Coordinates of C-alpha atoms in Angstrom, one line a residue:
Chain A
M3 CA 73.7 30.9 -21.2
N4 CA 72.2 33.1 -18.5
D5 CA 71.9 33.0 -14.7
V6 CA 69.2 30.3 -14.8
F7 CA 71.7 28.1 -16.6
W8 CA 74.4 28.6 -13.9
M9 CA 71.8 28.1 -11.2
M10 CA 70.9 24.7 -12.9
I11 CA 74.6 23.7 -13.0
L12 CA 74.9 24.7 -9.3
V13 CA 71.8 22.6 -8.3
L14 CA 73.0 19.6 -10.2
A15 CA 76.6 19.8 -9.0
A16 CA 75.5 20.2 -5.3
F17 CA 73.1 17.3 -5.3
G18 CA 75.4 15.2 -7.4
V19 CA 78.1 15.5 -4.8
V20 CA 75.7 14.7 -2.0
G21 CA 74.5 11.6 -4.0
L22 CA 78.2 10.5 -4.5
C23 CA 79.0 11.0 -0.8
M24 CA 76.2 8.6 0.1
A25 CA 78.0 5.7 -1.6
K26 CA 80.1 5.2 1.6
K27 CA 76.9 4.4 3.5
I28 CA 76.2 1.4 1.3
R29 CA 77.4 -1.8 2.9
N30 CA 74.9 -4.4 1.6
G31 CA 71.6 -4.7 -0.2
D32 CA 69.6 -3.6 2.9
S33 CA 71.4 -0.3 3.1
F34 CA 70.9 0.3 -0.7
Y35 CA 67.2 -0.6 -0.7
V36 CA 65.9 0.6 2.6
M37 CA 68.8 2.5 4.4
E38 CA 68.9 -0.5 6.8
E39 CA 65.6 0.9 8.2
K40 CA 67.4 3.8 9.9
A41 CA 65.5 6.8 8.5
P42 CA 64.5 9.3 11.2
T43 CA 61.3 11.5 11.0
L44 CA 63.1 14.4 9.3
F45 CA 64.2 12.2 6.4
L46 CA 60.7 10.7 6.1
V47 CA 58.9 14.1 6.1
C48 CA 61.3 15.4 3.4
G49 CA 61.0 12.2 1.4
I50 CA 57.2 12.1 1.5
C51 CA 56.8 15.8 0.7
M52 CA 59.3 15.7 -2.2
S53 CA 57.6 12.5 -3.6
Y54 CA 54.3 14.3 -3.5
I55 CA 55.6 17.6 -4.9
S56 CA 56.4 16.8 -8.5
A57 CA 56.5 18.6 -11.8
V58 CA 52.7 18.4 -11.8
T59 CA 52.5 20.2 -8.5
M60 CA 54.9 23.0 -9.5
N61 CA 53.9 23.4 -13.2
A62 CA 50.8 21.7 -14.6
A63 CA 48.6 22.2 -11.5
P64 CA 49.5 26.0 -11.1
G65 CA 48.7 26.2 -14.8
I66 CA 45.2 24.8 -14.1
S67 CA 44.9 27.2 -11.2
Y68 CA 45.9 30.1 -13.5
E69 CA 43.1 29.1 -15.9
N70 CA 40.3 28.0 -13.6
G71 CA 41.0 29.7 -10.2
P72 CA 43.0 28.4 -7.2
F73 CA 40.1 26.6 -5.6
Y74 CA 39.4 24.5 -8.7
L75 CA 42.1 22.1 -7.5
L76 CA 42.4 23.1 -3.8
N77 CA 38.9 22.1 -3.0
T78 CA 38.8 18.9 -5.1
A79 CA 42.0 17.2 -6.2
Q80 CA 44.2 18.3 -3.3
P81 CA 42.1 17.0 -0.4
G82 CA 41.7 13.8 -2.4
A83 CA 45.5 13.6 -2.6
W84 CA 46.0 14.3 1.1
F85 CA 43.5 11.6 2.2
G86 CA 45.1 9.2 -0.4
T87 CA 48.5 10.0 1.1
I88 CA 47.3 9.1 4.6
V89 CA 45.9 5.8 3.4
A90 CA 49.1 5.0 1.4
L91 CA 51.3 5.7 4.4
L92 CA 49.4 4.6 7.5
F93 CA 47.4 1.7 6.1
I94 CA 49.2 0.2 3.1
G95 CA 52.8 1.3 3.7
R96 CA 52.9 0.3 7.4
K97 CA 51.4 -3.1 6.6
M98 CA 53.9 -3.8 3.9
K99 CA 56.8 -2.7 6.1
A100 CA 55.5 -4.9 8.9
I101 CA 55.9 -8.0 6.6
G102 CA 59.4 -6.9 5.5
C103 CA 58.7 -5.7 1.9
Y104 CA 61.4 -3.8 0.1
T105 CA 59.3 -3.1 -3.0
I106 CA 55.6 -3.4 -3.9
P107 CA 56.0 -6.5 -6.1
D108 CA 57.6 -8.0 -3.0
Y109 CA 54.2 -7.7 -1.3
F110 CA 52.5 -9.4 -4.2
F111 CA 54.8 -12.4 -3.9
K112 CA 54.4 -12.6 -0.1
R113 CA 50.6 -12.4 -0.4
F114 CA 50.0 -14.6 -3.4
S115 CA 53.2 -16.7 -3.9
D116 CA 52.4 -16.7 -7.6
N117 CA 55.0 -16.0 -10.3
N118 CA 52.3 -14.7 -12.8
V119 CA 51.1 -12.1 -10.3
L120 CA 54.7 -11.1 -9.5
F121 CA 55.6 -10.8 -13.1
L122 CA 52.5 -8.7 -13.9
G123 CA 53.2 -6.5 -10.8
I124 CA 56.8 -5.9 -12.0
L125 CA 55.7 -5.2 -15.5
I126 CA 53.2 -2.6 -14.3
M127 CA 55.7 -1.1 -11.9
V128 CA 58.4 -0.6 -14.4
M129 CA 56.1 0.6 -17.2
A130 CA 54.1 3.1 -15.1
I131 CA 57.0 4.4 -13.0
E132 CA 59.2 4.9 -16.1
I133 CA 56.3 6.9 -17.8
Y134 CA 55.9 9.0 -14.7
G135 CA 59.6 9.7 -14.5
I136 CA 59.7 10.6 -18.2
G137 CA 57.0 13.1 -17.5
Q138 CA 59.3 14.8 -14.9
L139 CA 62.2 14.9 -17.3
V140 CA 60.0 16.4 -20.1
T141 CA 59.0 19.2 -17.8
I142 CA 62.6 20.0 -16.9
G143 CA 63.5 20.0 -20.6
N144 CA 60.7 22.3 -21.6
I145 CA 61.3 24.8 -18.7
L146 CA 65.0 25.1 -19.2
S147 CA 65.1 25.1 -23.0
S148 CA 62.7 28.0 -23.0
T149 CA 64.6 30.0 -20.4
C150 CA 68.3 29.1 -20.9
G151 CA 68.4 28.9 -24.7
I152 CA 70.0 25.4 -24.5
S153 CA 68.6 22.7 -26.7
Y154 CA 66.0 20.3 -25.2
G155 CA 68.2 17.3 -26.0
V156 CA 71.3 18.6 -24.2
I157 CA 69.2 19.4 -21.1
I158 CA 67.7 15.9 -21.0
L159 CA 71.1 14.3 -21.4
T160 CA 72.5 16.5 -18.6
F161 CA 69.7 15.7 -16.2
T162 CA 69.8 12.0 -17.0
V163 CA 73.5 11.8 -16.1
A164 CA 72.8 13.9 -13.0
I165 CA 70.0 11.7 -11.8
M166 CA 72.4 8.7 -12.2
F167 CA 74.7 10.4 -9.7
F168 CA 71.7 10.7 -7.2
C169 CA 70.5 7.1 -7.4
V170 CA 73.3 4.8 -8.5
P171 CA 76.0 5.3 -5.8
G172 CA 73.8 5.7 -2.7
G173 CA 70.5 4.1 -3.6
T174 CA 67.8 5.1 -1.0
W175 CA 70.5 6.8 1.1
G176 CA 71.3 9.2 -1.8
I177 CA 67.6 9.7 -2.6
M178 CA 66.7 10.5 1.0
M179 CA 69.6 12.8 1.7
T180 CA 69.1 14.8 -1.6
D181 CA 65.4 14.9 -0.9
T182 CA 66.1 16.5 2.6
I183 CA 68.2 19.3 1.1
M184 CA 65.8 19.7 -1.9
F185 CA 62.9 20.1 0.4
A186 CA 64.6 23.1 2.1
V187 CA 64.7 24.8 -1.3
V188 CA 61.0 24.0 -2.0
L189 CA 60.0 25.2 1.4
V190 CA 61.8 28.5 0.9
T191 CA 60.1 28.8 -2.5
A192 CA 56.6 28.2 -1.1
L193 CA 57.0 30.1 2.2
V194 CA 59.2 33.0 1.2
V195 CA 59.3 33.5 -2.6
C196 CA 55.6 32.9 -3.3
P197 CA 54.3 35.3 -0.6
L198 CA 56.7 38.0 -2.0
V199 CA 55.2 37.4 -5.4
I200 CA 51.7 37.8 -4.0
H201 CA 52.8 40.9 -2.1
G202 CA 54.2 42.4 -5.3
I203 CA 51.1 41.8 -7.5
Y204 CA 48.3 41.8 -4.9
P205 CA 46.2 44.9 -5.4
E206 CA 46.6 45.1 -9.2
A207 CA 46.1 41.3 -9.7
L208 CA 42.9 41.2 -7.7
A209 CA 41.3 44.1 -9.6
H210 CA 41.8 42.3 -12.9
L211 CA 40.7 38.8 -12.1
P212 CA 37.7 37.4 -14.0
E213 CA 34.4 37.4 -12.1
G214 CA 33.9 34.3 -9.9
F215 CA 37.6 33.4 -10.4
M216 CA 38.2 33.0 -6.6
A217 CA 35.0 31.0 -6.0
S218 CA 34.9 27.4 -4.9
P219 CA 33.9 24.8 -7.6
F220 CA 31.2 23.7 -5.1
V221 CA 29.7 27.2 -5.3
K222 CA 30.4 27.8 -9.0
G223 CA 28.4 24.8 -10.1
G224 CA 29.8 24.6 -13.6
E225 CA 30.6 21.0 -14.4
G226 CA 28.4 19.8 -11.5
I227 CA 28.8 18.2 -8.1
G228 CA 29.3 14.7 -9.7
S229 CA 32.4 15.9 -11.6
T230 CA 33.8 17.7 -8.5
L231 CA 33.4 14.7 -6.3
S232 CA 34.9 12.4 -9.0
N233 CA 37.9 14.7 -9.1
V234 CA 38.3 14.1 -5.3
V235 CA 38.0 10.3 -5.7
L236 CA 40.4 10.3 -8.7
W237 CA 43.2 12.0 -6.9
F238 CA 42.6 9.9 -3.8
M239 CA 43.1 6.8 -5.9
F240 CA 46.2 8.3 -7.6
F241 CA 47.9 8.9 -4.3
A242 CA 46.6 5.9 -2.3
G243 CA 47.9 3.5 -5.0
S244 CA 51.1 5.4 -5.7
P245 CA 54.3 3.3 -5.0
V246 CA 56.2 6.6 -4.7
I247 CA 54.3 7.5 -1.5
I248 CA 53.8 3.9 -0.2
T249 CA 57.5 3.0 -0.4
R250 CA 58.6 6.1 1.6
V251 CA 57.6 4.2 4.7
F252 CA 60.0 1.3 4.1
P253 CA 63.3 3.0 5.3
A254 CA 61.6 4.3 8.5
K255 CA 63.5 3.5 11.7
N256 CA 60.3 2.7 13.6
D257 CA 56.5 3.0 13.7
F258 CA 56.7 6.3 15.7
A259 CA 58.7 8.0 13.0
V260 CA 56.0 6.9 10.4
F261 CA 53.2 8.5 12.4
K262 CA 55.0 11.7 13.1
A263 CA 56.1 12.0 9.5
T264 CA 52.6 11.4 8.1
V265 CA 50.9 14.1 10.3
I266 CA 53.7 16.7 9.7
S267 CA 53.9 15.9 6.0
V268 CA 50.1 16.3 5.4
A269 CA 50.1 19.5 7.3
L270 CA 53.0 20.9 5.3
L271 CA 51.7 19.7 2.0
A272 CA 48.3 21.4 2.6
V273 CA 50.0 24.8 3.3
I274 CA 52.5 24.5 0.4
S275 CA 49.8 23.6 -2.2
A276 CA 47.5 26.4 -1.1
I277 CA 50.3 29.0 -1.3
L278 CA 51.5 27.8 -4.7
Y279 CA 48.0 27.7 -6.3
F280 CA 47.0 31.1 -4.8
T281 CA 50.1 32.6 -6.4
A282 CA 49.4 31.0 -9.7
G283 CA 45.7 32.1 -9.6
L284 CA 46.6 35.7 -8.8
M285 CA 49.1 35.8 -11.7
R286 CA 46.0 35.7 -14.0
G287 CA 45.3 39.3 -12.9
V288 CA 48.6 40.7 -13.9
E289 CA 49.5 38.4 -16.9
P290 CA 46.2 37.3 -18.4
N291 CA 47.5 36.1 -21.8
L292 CA 50.4 33.7 -21.0
P293 CA 50.9 31.5 -24.1
N294 CA 51.8 28.5 -21.9
A295 CA 49.9 28.4 -18.6
D296 CA 52.2 25.6 -17.3
L297 CA 55.0 28.2 -17.1
V298 CA 53.0 30.5 -14.9
M299 CA 55.3 30.0 -11.8
M300 CA 58.4 30.6 -14.0
E301 CA 56.9 33.9 -15.1
A302 CA 56.1 34.8 -11.5
F303 CA 59.6 34.0 -10.3
L304 CA 61.4 35.6 -13.2
N305 CA 59.4 38.9 -13.4
H306 CA 57.7 39.6 -10.1
V307 CA 60.4 39.2 -7.4
P308 CA 64.0 40.3 -7.2
R309 CA 66.3 38.2 -9.4
Y310 CA 68.1 36.3 -6.7
L311 CA 64.8 35.2 -5.1
G312 CA 63.4 34.3 -8.5
L313 CA 66.4 32.0 -9.0
I314 CA 65.6 30.2 -5.7
G315 CA 62.0 29.8 -6.9
I316 CA 63.2 28.3 -10.2
A317 CA 65.5 26.0 -8.2
G318 CA 62.4 24.9 -6.3
I319 CA 60.6 24.0 -9.5
L320 CA 63.6 22.1 -10.8
T321 CA 64.3 20.2 -7.6
A322 CA 60.6 19.2 -7.3
A323 CA 60.9 17.5 -10.8
I324 CA 64.4 16.1 -10.2
S325 CA 63.5 14.6 -6.8
T326 CA 60.4 12.9 -8.0
A327 CA 62.2 11.6 -11.2
S328 CA 65.1 10.2 -9.1
V329 CA 62.7 8.4 -6.7
L330 CA 60.7 7.0 -9.7
F331 CA 63.8 5.7 -11.5
C332 CA 65.2 4.3 -8.3
L333 CA 62.0 2.3 -7.7
A334 CA 62.0 1.0 -11.3
G335 CA 65.6 0.0 -10.8
F336 CA 64.8 -1.8 -7.5
S337 CA 62.0 -3.7 -9.2
V338 CA 64.4 -4.9 -11.9
S339 CA 67.3 -5.7 -9.7
R340 CA 65.4 -7.4 -6.9
D341 CA 62.0 -8.6 -8.0
L342 CA 62.7 -9.5 -11.7
Y343 CA 66.1 -11.1 -10.7
S344 CA 64.5 -13.3 -8.1
L345 CA 61.7 -14.3 -10.5
L346 CA 64.2 -15.2 -13.2
N347 CA 66.7 -16.9 -10.8
P348 CA 64.6 -18.6 -8.2
G349 CA 67.4 -20.9 -6.9
S350 CA 70.2 -18.3 -6.8
Q351 CA 71.6 -16.5 -3.8
E352 CA 69.7 -13.3 -3.8
K353 CA 72.2 -11.4 -1.7
L354 CA 75.2 -12.3 -3.9
N355 CA 76.4 -9.1 -5.6
A356 CA 73.1 -7.4 -4.6
V357 CA 74.5 -3.9 -4.6
C358 CA 76.4 -4.2 -7.9
R359 CA 73.2 -5.7 -9.5
A360 CA 71.1 -2.9 -8.0
R361 CA 73.4 -0.2 -9.4
V362 CA 73.5 -1.7 -12.9
A363 CA 69.7 -1.8 -12.8
Q364 CA 69.6 1.9 -11.7
V365 CA 71.8 2.9 -14.6
F366 CA 69.5 1.0 -17.0
A367 CA 66.2 2.5 -15.6
V368 CA 67.5 6.1 -15.7
A369 CA 69.1 5.7 -19.2
L370 CA 65.9 4.2 -20.6
G371 CA 63.8 7.1 -19.1
G372 CA 66.2 9.7 -20.5
L373 CA 66.2 8.1 -23.9
I374 CA 62.4 8.1 -24.1
A375 CA 62.1 11.6 -22.7
Y376 CA 64.5 12.8 -25.5
F377 CA 61.8 12.1 -28.0
Q378 CA 59.2 14.1 -25.9
P379 CA 56.3 11.6 -26.4
A380 CA 53.6 13.7 -24.7
S381 CA 53.1 16.5 -22.2
S382 CA 54.2 16.1 -18.6
Y383 CA 50.7 16.3 -17.2
D384 CA 49.3 13.7 -19.7
L385 CA 52.2 11.3 -18.9
S386 CA 51.9 11.7 -15.2
T387 CA 48.1 11.3 -15.0
F388 CA 48.3 8.3 -17.4
A389 CA 51.0 6.6 -15.2
C390 CA 48.9 7.3 -12.0
G391 CA 45.8 6.0 -13.8
I392 CA 47.6 2.7 -14.6
L393 CA 48.8 2.3 -11.0
A394 CA 45.4 3.2 -9.5
S395 CA 43.4 0.9 -11.9
S396 CA 45.7 -2.1 -11.5
W397 CA 47.3 -2.0 -8.1
L398 CA 45.0 -0.1 -5.8
P399 CA 42.0 -2.5 -5.9
T400 CA 44.4 -5.5 -5.7
I401 CA 46.3 -4.2 -2.7
L402 CA 43.2 -3.1 -0.8
L403 CA 41.2 -6.3 -1.5
S404 CA 44.2 -8.5 -0.6
L405 CA 44.7 -6.7 2.7
L406 CA 41.0 -6.7 3.6
W407 CA 39.4 -9.8 2.1
K408 CA 40.5 -13.4 2.8
R409 CA 38.7 -14.8 -0.3
F410 CA 40.8 -12.7 -2.6
N411 CA 43.2 -15.1 -4.4
S412 CA 46.0 -15.0 -6.9
S413 CA 43.8 -15.6 -9.9
A414 CA 41.6 -12.7 -8.9
A415 CA 44.7 -10.5 -8.5
F416 CA 46.1 -11.5 -11.9
Y417 CA 42.9 -11.0 -13.8
G418 CA 41.9 -7.9 -11.8
M419 CA 45.3 -6.2 -12.6
S420 CA 45.2 -7.3 -16.2
V421 CA 41.6 -6.0 -16.8
G422 CA 42.3 -2.7 -15.0
T423 CA 45.5 -2.1 -17.0
C424 CA 43.9 -3.1 -20.4
T425 CA 40.7 -1.1 -19.8
M426 CA 42.9 1.9 -19.0
L427 CA 45.1 1.5 -22.1
V428 CA 42.1 1.0 -24.4
L429 CA 40.0 3.9 -23.0
Q430 CA 43.0 6.3 -23.0
A431 CA 43.7 5.4 -26.6
L432 CA 40.1 6.0 -27.6
V433 CA 40.0 9.3 -25.7
S434 CA 43.4 10.5 -27.1
F435 CA 43.3 9.3 -30.7
Q436 CA 39.6 8.8 -31.5
N437 CA 38.3 11.9 -29.8
I438 CA 35.8 9.9 -27.8
S439 CA 34.5 12.0 -24.9
L440 CA 33.5 10.4 -21.5
P441 CA 31.5 12.3 -18.9
S442 CA 33.9 14.0 -16.5
W443 CA 32.3 12.2 -13.5
L444 CA 32.9 8.8 -15.1
N445 CA 36.3 9.2 -16.9
Q446 CA 38.7 6.5 -18.1
Y447 CA 40.4 6.3 -14.7
I448 CA 37.3 5.7 -12.7
L449 CA 36.0 3.2 -15.3
S450 CA 39.2 1.2 -15.2
V451 CA 39.2 1.0 -11.4
L452 CA 35.6 -0.2 -11.5
A453 CA 36.4 -2.8 -14.1
S454 CA 39.4 -4.1 -12.1
L455 CA 37.3 -4.1 -8.9
A456 CA 34.4 -6.0 -10.5
T457 CA 36.7 -8.6 -12.1
S458 CA 38.6 -9.2 -8.9
V459 CA 35.4 -9.7 -6.8
L460 CA 33.8 -11.9 -9.5
I461 CA 36.8 -14.2 -9.8
S462 CA 37.3 -14.4 -6.0
L463 CA 33.6 -15.5 -5.6
L464 CA 33.8 -18.0 -8.4
R465 CA 37.0 -19.7 -7.3
P466 CA 37.0 -21.9 -4.2
L467 CA 39.0 -20.5 -1.3
K468 CA 42.4 -22.1 -0.9
G469 CA 43.8 -22.8 2.5
E470 CA 47.2 -21.3 1.5
D471 CA 45.6 -18.0 0.4
A472 CA 43.7 -17.7 3.6
R473 CA 46.8 -18.6 5.7
R474 CA 48.9 -15.9 4.0
H475 CA 46.1 -13.4 4.4
Y476 CA 45.9 -14.0 8.1
Q477 CA 49.7 -13.9 8.5
I478 CA 49.8 -10.5 6.8
R479 CA 46.7 -9.2 8.6
H480 CA 48.3 -10.1 12.0
A481 CA 51.8 -8.8 11.2
M482 CA 52.2 -5.5 13.1
L483 CA 54.9 -2.8 13.0
S484 CA 54.6 -2.7 16.7
D485 CA 56.6 -5.9 16.8
S486 CA 59.5 -3.5 16.6
V487 CA 58.9 -2.9 20.3
F488 CA 59.6 -6.5 21.1
T489 CA 62.7 -6.4 19.0
A490 CA 64.0 -3.2 20.5
V491 CA 63.3 -4.4 24.1
R492 CA 65.1 -7.6 23.4
R493 CA 68.2 -5.9 22.0
S494 CA 68.8 -3.4 24.8
G495 CA 68.0 -3.2 28.5
R496 CA 67.6 0.5 28.3
A497 CA 65.1 0.4 25.4
L498 CA 61.9 0.3 27.4
P499 CA 62.2 3.8 29.0
A500 CA 63.3 5.2 25.6
L501 CA 60.2 3.6 24.0
C502 CA 57.9 5.0 26.6
R503 CA 59.4 8.5 26.1
E504 CA 59.1 8.0 22.3
Y505 CA 55.5 6.9 22.7
Q506 CA 54.6 10.0 24.7
R507 CA 56.6 12.3 22.4
T508 CA 54.9 11.0 19.3
K509 CA 51.5 11.6 20.7
R510 CA 52.5 15.2 21.7
I511 CA 54.0 16.0 18.3
M512 CA 50.9 14.7 16.5
V513 CA 48.4 16.6 18.6
G514 CA 50.7 19.7 18.5
T515 CA 50.9 19.6 14.7
L516 CA 47.1 19.4 14.6
L517 CA 46.7 22.4 16.9
V518 CA 49.2 24.5 14.9
S519 CA 47.4 23.5 11.7
I520 CA 44.0 24.6 13.1
V521 CA 45.4 28.0 14.3
L522 CA 47.3 28.5 11.0
W523 CA 44.3 27.7 8.8
I524 CA 41.9 29.9 10.8
C525 CA 44.4 32.8 10.5
L526 CA 44.8 32.1 6.7
C527 CA 41.0 32.1 6.4
I528 CA 40.6 35.4 8.2
V529 CA 43.5 37.0 6.1
F530 CA 41.8 35.8 2.9
Y531 CA 38.5 37.3 3.7
L532 CA 40.0 40.6 4.9
L533 CA 42.1 40.9 1.7
I534 CA 39.7 39.4 -0.9
Chain B
M2 CA 38.3 29.3 1.6
V3 CA 36.2 27.9 4.4
V4 CA 35.8 24.6 2.5
L5 CA 39.6 24.4 2.0
T6 CA 40.2 25.3 5.7
I7 CA 37.8 22.6 6.8
L8 CA 39.3 20.0 4.5
A9 CA 42.9 20.8 5.4
I10 CA 42.1 20.6 9.2
L11 CA 40.2 17.4 8.5
A12 CA 43.1 15.8 6.7
V13 CA 45.6 16.6 9.5
G14 CA 43.0 15.6 12.1
L15 CA 42.3 12.3 10.4
A16 CA 46.1 11.4 10.3
T17 CA 46.4 12.4 14.0
A18 CA 43.3 10.4 15.0
V19 CA 44.4 7.3 13.2
G20 CA 47.9 7.6 14.7
I21 CA 46.7 8.0 18.2
H22 CA 44.2 5.2 17.8
V23 CA 46.8 2.8 16.5
L24 CA 49.4 3.8 19.2
R25 CA 46.8 3.2 21.9
R26 CA 45.7 -0.1 20.5
E27 CA 49.1 -1.6 19.6
Y28 CA 51.6 0.0 22.0
F29 CA 49.9 1.2 25.1
P30 CA 48.9 -2.2 26.6
L31 CA 52.3 -3.6 26.0
L32 CA 54.3 -0.7 27.2
S33 CA 52.3 -0.3 30.4
E34 CA 52.5 -4.0 31.1
L35 CA 56.3 -4.0 30.6
E36 CA 56.6 -0.9 32.9
R37 CA 54.7 -2.7 35.6
N38 CA 56.4 -6.0 35.3
Q39 CA 60.2 -6.1 35.2
G40 CA 60.2 -9.9 35.0
L41 CA 58.2 -9.8 31.8
E42 CA 60.7 -7.5 30.2
D43 CA 63.5 -10.0 31.1
A44 CA 61.5 -12.9 29.8
L45 CA 60.8 -11.0 26.6
R46 CA 64.5 -10.4 26.1
E47 CA 65.1 -14.2 26.0
L48 CA 62.6 -14.8 23.2
P49 CA 64.0 -15.1 19.6
L50 CA 63.7 -12.1 17.3
S51 CA 61.0 -12.3 14.7
G52 CA 60.9 -8.7 13.3
G53 CA 57.3 -9.2 12.3
Q54 CA 58.2 -11.6 9.5
E55 CA 57.9 -15.0 11.1
E56 CA 54.8 -17.1 10.8
K57 CA 52.2 -16.0 13.3
E58 CA 49.4 -18.1 14.7
V59 CA 46.7 -18.5 12.1
E60 CA 43.1 -17.9 12.9
P61 CA 40.9 -21.0 12.4

């Protein structure tokens, strides 16, 4: 048991206490699921960033940057993910919040009013989200078992219990509050610890990097422009269809907070990703023969900065995985306690014992994830991309078509989601177990999305348009989050001046963030060319 | 690095542009009308709350 072990205990104890304290905020189902829609911009920014920054961002992606150069992901996958995040928050999330959704299956029911679609939506949600969460736990287990000398099983058990403390007592309150504190740790890791690592290794690392290592994939050629662009599209789909990102909008106190949080989050995520992947890429120059590239950031923090700073960096890696895992298990629990319950008990009082039921479902979702993670079914990166692939191939075409196209009906949604998921499962099995290779520009994820899209369009065109489907489509299309203005004005006589100030302040903050980003990125660009 | 800089600024710029466009389209007309017309604000306060979830008028 070394200092990494005690740091882990400290992190878990601190966040566990915060999670427990949030239990007093829970008064009813609304407070458990969406914080009674009171989340300010700060909570949203931290929630969005910590949902985005996962074990993949802090381990697997730096590992890829270590092997292929920092720009391999920074010029392809990351911009795709940023644009996907914008679509998920500003287009899909806002629209779902405007019609009062608490979960994404909730949206399927409101749009299609069909139990088959709802059941399939819940099934996909629970399956994909659990797999994604298991991926986070596997990462934590692997990192700590290799550095602390504790067995993998004990670590998984410890973190499973700890995540229960984050999600079960306080629901979304607990998640948002712990995310806010965790984001401070990640921010220090990215903005202080990583630059110190770079400062420590810079001249030596640069001299020993392979030729062309720092070049953009667009310049390198290599796998070709088709493969590079497909990587952008793939990560766009992963994030645009990700329930983890979309549902961060639901607790927002108003529309203004959503806009401010989106712009600030995208700006922060771009800088954080760039610093992390540069650090990982430069590590190749000083430690060219790491046995496990995924542990490159651990190596950087343990061996290339003073010990106390390295421990903060490791805390950053752990909190990234814990926060994403806790959000994921929380969403799986919400789907079981709210959507599955209402599907199985259509006549019951949904609000009766809502909090108790939600907490039991949380315990079930976390325990199931912990149990499967104990057996370490696959690597974290494989599990995470597989889960994202399932969500992108089943949900994304259905959500986008249902929001944009009035002909899109419940049969098309059901068969589109089924075909997308089945295609993804079959192709993934063929690629993983039969060693079938697909061209990188047309991989299993893109093929599954295309299959889902084609099925949905075909069935929508073949089935006659029902009046009910069209009516629900128009209801959703015309529901706007700006209705909150009416609500606020009617509640208080002093609301109007406050809204006008908020409107102006939101515009100023968005434009200010853009200007700061432009200046910062130009400075980073100049520094890069001066040093490299 | 130039590509990354352009893409990062483009992403923040897109989010800002969408935000300002939606704010101007959905909020500006209502807020400016309410500011001009105090009677309208009082009338608005009398209406029942919908929260964006009630049935809205359907296009033919």
